[in-house]
PDB file of C-alpha atoms in Angstrom:
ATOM      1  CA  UNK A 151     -10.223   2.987 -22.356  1.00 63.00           C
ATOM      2  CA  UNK A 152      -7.908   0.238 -23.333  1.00 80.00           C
ATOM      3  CA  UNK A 153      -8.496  -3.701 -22.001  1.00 81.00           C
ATOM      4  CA  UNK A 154      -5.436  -3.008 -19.923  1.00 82.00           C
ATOM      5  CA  UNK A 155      -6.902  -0.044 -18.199  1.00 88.00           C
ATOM      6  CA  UNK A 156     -10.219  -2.320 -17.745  1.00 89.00           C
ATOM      7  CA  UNK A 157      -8.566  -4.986 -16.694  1.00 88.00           C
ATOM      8  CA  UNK A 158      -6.598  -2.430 -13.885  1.00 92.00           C
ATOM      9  CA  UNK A 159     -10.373  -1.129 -13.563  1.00 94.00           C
ATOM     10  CA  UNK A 160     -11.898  -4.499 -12.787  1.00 94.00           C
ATOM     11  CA  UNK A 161      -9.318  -5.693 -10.709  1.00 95.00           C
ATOM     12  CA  UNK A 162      -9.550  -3.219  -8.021  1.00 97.00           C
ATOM     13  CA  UNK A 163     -13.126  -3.096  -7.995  1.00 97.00           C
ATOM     14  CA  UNK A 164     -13.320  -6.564  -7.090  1.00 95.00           C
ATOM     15  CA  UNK A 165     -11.067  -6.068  -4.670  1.00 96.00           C
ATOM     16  CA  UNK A 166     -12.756  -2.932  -2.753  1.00 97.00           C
ATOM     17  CA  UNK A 167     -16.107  -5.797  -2.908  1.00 96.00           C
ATOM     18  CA  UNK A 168     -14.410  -8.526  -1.290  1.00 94.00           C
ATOM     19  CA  UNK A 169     -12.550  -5.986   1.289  1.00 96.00           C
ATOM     20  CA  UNK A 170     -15.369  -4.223   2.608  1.00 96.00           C
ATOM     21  CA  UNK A 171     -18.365  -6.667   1.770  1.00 94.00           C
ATOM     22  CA  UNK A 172     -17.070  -9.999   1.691  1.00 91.00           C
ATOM     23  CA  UNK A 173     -14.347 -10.492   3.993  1.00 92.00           C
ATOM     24  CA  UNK A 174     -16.290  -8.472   7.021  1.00 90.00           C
ATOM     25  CA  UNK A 175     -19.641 -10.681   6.208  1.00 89.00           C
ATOM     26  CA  UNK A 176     -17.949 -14.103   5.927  1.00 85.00           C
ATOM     27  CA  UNK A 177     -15.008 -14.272   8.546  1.00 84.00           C
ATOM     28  CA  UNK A 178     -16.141 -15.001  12.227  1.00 80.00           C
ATOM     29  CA  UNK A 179     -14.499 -12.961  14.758  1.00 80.00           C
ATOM     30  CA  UNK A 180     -12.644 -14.499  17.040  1.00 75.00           C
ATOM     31  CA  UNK A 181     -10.022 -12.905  19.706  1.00 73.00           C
ATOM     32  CA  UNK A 182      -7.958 -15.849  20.836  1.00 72.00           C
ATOM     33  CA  UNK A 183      -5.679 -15.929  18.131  1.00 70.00           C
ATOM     34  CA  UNK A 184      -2.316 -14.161  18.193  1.00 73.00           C
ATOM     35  CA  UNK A 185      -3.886 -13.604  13.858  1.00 75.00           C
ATOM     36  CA  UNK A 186      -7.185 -12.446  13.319  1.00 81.00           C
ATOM     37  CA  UNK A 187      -9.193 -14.392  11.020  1.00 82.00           C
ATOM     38  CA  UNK A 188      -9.567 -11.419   9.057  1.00 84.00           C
ATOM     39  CA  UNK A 189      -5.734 -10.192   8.639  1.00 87.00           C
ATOM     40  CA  UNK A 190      -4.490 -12.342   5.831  1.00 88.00           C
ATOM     41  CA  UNK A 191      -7.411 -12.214   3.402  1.00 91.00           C
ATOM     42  CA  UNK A 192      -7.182  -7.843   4.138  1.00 94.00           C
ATOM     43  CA  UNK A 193      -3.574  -7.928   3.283  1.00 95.00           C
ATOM     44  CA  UNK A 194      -4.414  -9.755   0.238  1.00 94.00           C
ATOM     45  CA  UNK A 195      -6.999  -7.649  -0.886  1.00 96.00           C
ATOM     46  CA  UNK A 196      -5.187  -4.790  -0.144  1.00 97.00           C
ATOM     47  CA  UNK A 197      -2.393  -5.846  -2.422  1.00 97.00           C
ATOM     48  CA  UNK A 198      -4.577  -6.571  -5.030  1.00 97.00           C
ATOM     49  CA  UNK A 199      -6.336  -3.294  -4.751  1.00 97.00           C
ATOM     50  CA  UNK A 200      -2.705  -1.573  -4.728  1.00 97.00           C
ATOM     51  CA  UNK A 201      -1.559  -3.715  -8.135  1.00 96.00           C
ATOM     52  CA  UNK A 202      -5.070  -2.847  -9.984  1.00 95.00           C
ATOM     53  CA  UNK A 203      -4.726   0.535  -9.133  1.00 96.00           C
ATOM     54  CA  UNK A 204      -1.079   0.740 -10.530  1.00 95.00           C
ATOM     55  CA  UNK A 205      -2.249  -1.543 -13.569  1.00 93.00           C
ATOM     56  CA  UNK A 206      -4.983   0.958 -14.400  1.00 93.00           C
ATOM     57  CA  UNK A 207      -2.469   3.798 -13.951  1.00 94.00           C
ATOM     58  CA  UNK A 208       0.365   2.501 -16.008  1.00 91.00           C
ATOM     59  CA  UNK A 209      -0.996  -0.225 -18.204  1.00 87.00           C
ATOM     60  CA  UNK A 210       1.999  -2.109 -19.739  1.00 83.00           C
ATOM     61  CA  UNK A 211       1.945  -4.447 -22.920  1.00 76.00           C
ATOM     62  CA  UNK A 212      -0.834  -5.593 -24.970  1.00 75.00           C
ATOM     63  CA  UNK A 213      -3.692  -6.934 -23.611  1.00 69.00           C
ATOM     64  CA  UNK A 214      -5.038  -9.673 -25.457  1.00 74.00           C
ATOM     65  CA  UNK A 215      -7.610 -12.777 -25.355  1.00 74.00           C
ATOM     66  CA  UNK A 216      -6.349 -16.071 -25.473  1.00 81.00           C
ATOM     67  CA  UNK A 217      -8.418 -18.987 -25.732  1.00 86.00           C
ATOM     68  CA  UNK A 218      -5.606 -21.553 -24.390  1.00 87.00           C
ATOM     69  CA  UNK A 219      -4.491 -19.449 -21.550  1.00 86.00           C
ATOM     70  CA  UNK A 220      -8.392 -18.796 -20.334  1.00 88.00           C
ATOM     71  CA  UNK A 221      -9.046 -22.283 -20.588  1.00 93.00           C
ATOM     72  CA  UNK A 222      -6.575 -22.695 -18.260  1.00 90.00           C
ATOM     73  CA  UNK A 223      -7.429 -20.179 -15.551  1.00 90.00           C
ATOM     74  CA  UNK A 224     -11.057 -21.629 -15.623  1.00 93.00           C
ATOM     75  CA  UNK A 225      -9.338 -25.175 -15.251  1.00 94.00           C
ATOM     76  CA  UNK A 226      -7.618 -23.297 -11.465  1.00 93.00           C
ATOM     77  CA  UNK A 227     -10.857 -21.591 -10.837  1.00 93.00           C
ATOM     78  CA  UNK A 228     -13.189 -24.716 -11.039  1.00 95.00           C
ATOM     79  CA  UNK A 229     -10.101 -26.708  -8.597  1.00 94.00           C
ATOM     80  CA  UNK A 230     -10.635 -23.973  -6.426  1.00 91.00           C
ATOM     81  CA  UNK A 231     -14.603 -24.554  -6.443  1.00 94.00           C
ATOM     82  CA  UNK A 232     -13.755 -28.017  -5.761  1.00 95.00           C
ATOM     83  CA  UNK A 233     -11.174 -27.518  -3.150  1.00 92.00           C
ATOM     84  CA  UNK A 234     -13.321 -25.519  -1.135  1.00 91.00           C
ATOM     85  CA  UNK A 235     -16.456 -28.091  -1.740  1.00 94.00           C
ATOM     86  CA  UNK A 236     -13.833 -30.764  -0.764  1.00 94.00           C
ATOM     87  CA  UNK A 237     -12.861 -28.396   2.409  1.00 91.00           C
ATOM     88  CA  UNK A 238     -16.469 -28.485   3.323  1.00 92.00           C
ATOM     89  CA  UNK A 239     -17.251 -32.310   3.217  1.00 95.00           C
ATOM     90  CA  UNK A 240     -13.752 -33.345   4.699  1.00 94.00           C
ATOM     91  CA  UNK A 241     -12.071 -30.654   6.532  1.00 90.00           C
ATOM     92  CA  UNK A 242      -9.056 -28.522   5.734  1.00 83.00           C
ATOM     93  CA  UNK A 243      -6.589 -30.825   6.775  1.00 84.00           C
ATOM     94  CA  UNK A 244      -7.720 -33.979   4.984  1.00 89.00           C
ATOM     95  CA  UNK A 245      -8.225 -31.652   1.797  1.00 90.00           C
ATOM     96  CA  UNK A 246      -5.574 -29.191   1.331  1.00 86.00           C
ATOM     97  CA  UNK A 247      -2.708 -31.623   0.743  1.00 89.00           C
ATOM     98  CA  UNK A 248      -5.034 -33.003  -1.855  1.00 91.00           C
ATOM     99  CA  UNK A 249      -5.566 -29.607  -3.074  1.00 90.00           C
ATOM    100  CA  UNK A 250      -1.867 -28.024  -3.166  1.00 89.00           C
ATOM    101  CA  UNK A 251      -0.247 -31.666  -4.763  1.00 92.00           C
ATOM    102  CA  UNK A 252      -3.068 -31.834  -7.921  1.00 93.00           C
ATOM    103  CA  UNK A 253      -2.263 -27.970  -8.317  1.00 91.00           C
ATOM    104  CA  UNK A 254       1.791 -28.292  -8.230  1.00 92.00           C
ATOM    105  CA  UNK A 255       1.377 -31.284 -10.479  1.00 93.00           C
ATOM    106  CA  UNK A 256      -1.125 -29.162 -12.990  1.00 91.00           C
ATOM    107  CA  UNK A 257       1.905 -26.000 -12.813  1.00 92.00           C
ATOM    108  CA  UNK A 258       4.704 -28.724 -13.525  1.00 92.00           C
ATOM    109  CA  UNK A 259       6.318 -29.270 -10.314  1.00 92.00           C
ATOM    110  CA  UNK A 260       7.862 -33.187 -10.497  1.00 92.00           C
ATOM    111  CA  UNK A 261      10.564 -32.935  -7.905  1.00 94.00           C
ATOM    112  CA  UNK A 262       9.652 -35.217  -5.169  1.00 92.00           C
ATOM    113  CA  UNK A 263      10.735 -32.963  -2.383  1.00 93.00           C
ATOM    114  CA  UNK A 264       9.233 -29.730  -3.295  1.00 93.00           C
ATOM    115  CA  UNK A 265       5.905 -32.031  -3.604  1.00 92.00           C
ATOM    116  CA  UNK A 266       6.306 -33.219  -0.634  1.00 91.00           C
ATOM    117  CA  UNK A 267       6.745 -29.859   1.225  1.00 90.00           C
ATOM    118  CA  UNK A 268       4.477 -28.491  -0.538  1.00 89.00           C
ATOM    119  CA  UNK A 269       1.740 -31.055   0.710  1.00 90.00           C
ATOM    120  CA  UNK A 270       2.943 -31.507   4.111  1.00 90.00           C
ATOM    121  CA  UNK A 271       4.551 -27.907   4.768  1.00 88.00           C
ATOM    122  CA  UNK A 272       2.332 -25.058   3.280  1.00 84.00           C
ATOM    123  CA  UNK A 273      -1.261 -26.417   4.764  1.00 83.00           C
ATOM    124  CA  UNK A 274       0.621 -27.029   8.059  1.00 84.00           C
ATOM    125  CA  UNK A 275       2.026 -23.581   7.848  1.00 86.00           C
ATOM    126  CA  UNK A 276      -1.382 -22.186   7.213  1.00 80.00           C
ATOM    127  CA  UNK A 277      -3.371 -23.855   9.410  1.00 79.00           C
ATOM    128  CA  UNK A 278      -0.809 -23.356  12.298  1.00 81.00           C
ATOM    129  CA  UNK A 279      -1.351 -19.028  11.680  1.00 79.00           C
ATOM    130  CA  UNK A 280      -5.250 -19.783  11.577  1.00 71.00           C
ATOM    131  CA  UNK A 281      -5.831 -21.963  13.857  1.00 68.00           C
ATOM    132  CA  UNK A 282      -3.458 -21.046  16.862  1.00 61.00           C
TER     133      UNK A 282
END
């Protein structure tokens, strides 16, 4: 099996554990909302079930390890440990402009609108579909 295929392999394994384990044991239920608490992080996990699937099926290009580009993805993985840490000790809405603008500035977004929209707009948007 090729690191492509295990990659494909991996990828929607993780995803079947976070759609039927993780998502049902760590999202309240709630029924006010015209969105369930529960809808968005399914339809993610479904997609990323769908592309791991079709990754382990058709495996394109060469898979290969690359010290510079892993570095990196740990750098977004331990932001998201510390966004949701930051979530926890000051709420969503203090911390996810914080969050979005220190990630837009790490991808190389300088324009001064798109930061702004991007700190004001996209937690707004979100919290408006979760919380109402």
């Amino acid at each position: 099996m090729t690191l492509n295929r295990l990659s494909g392999l991996f990828v929607a394994m993780f995803g079947l554990v976070v759609y039927f384990w993780v998502i049902p044991g760590h999202t309240e239920v709630d029924e006010s909302g015209w969105l369930k608490p529960a809808t968005l992080p399914n339809i993610c996990m479904i997609i990323i079930i769908m592309a791991g699937i079709v990754h382990f099926v058709f495996p394109k290009g060469k898979a290969e390890f690359d010290l510079i580009f892993s570095r990196r993805v740990g750098l977004f993985f331990v932001l998201g440990i510390l966004g949701l840490i930051l979530m926890h000790l000051i709420g969503f809405i203090l911390a996810a402009p914080v969050i979005v603008l220190v990630i837009m500035i790490l991808v190389g977004e300088r324009r001064p609108l798109w930061l702004v929209s991007g700190i004001i707009l996209l937690p707004a948007t979100l919290w408006f579909c979760i919380d109402f």
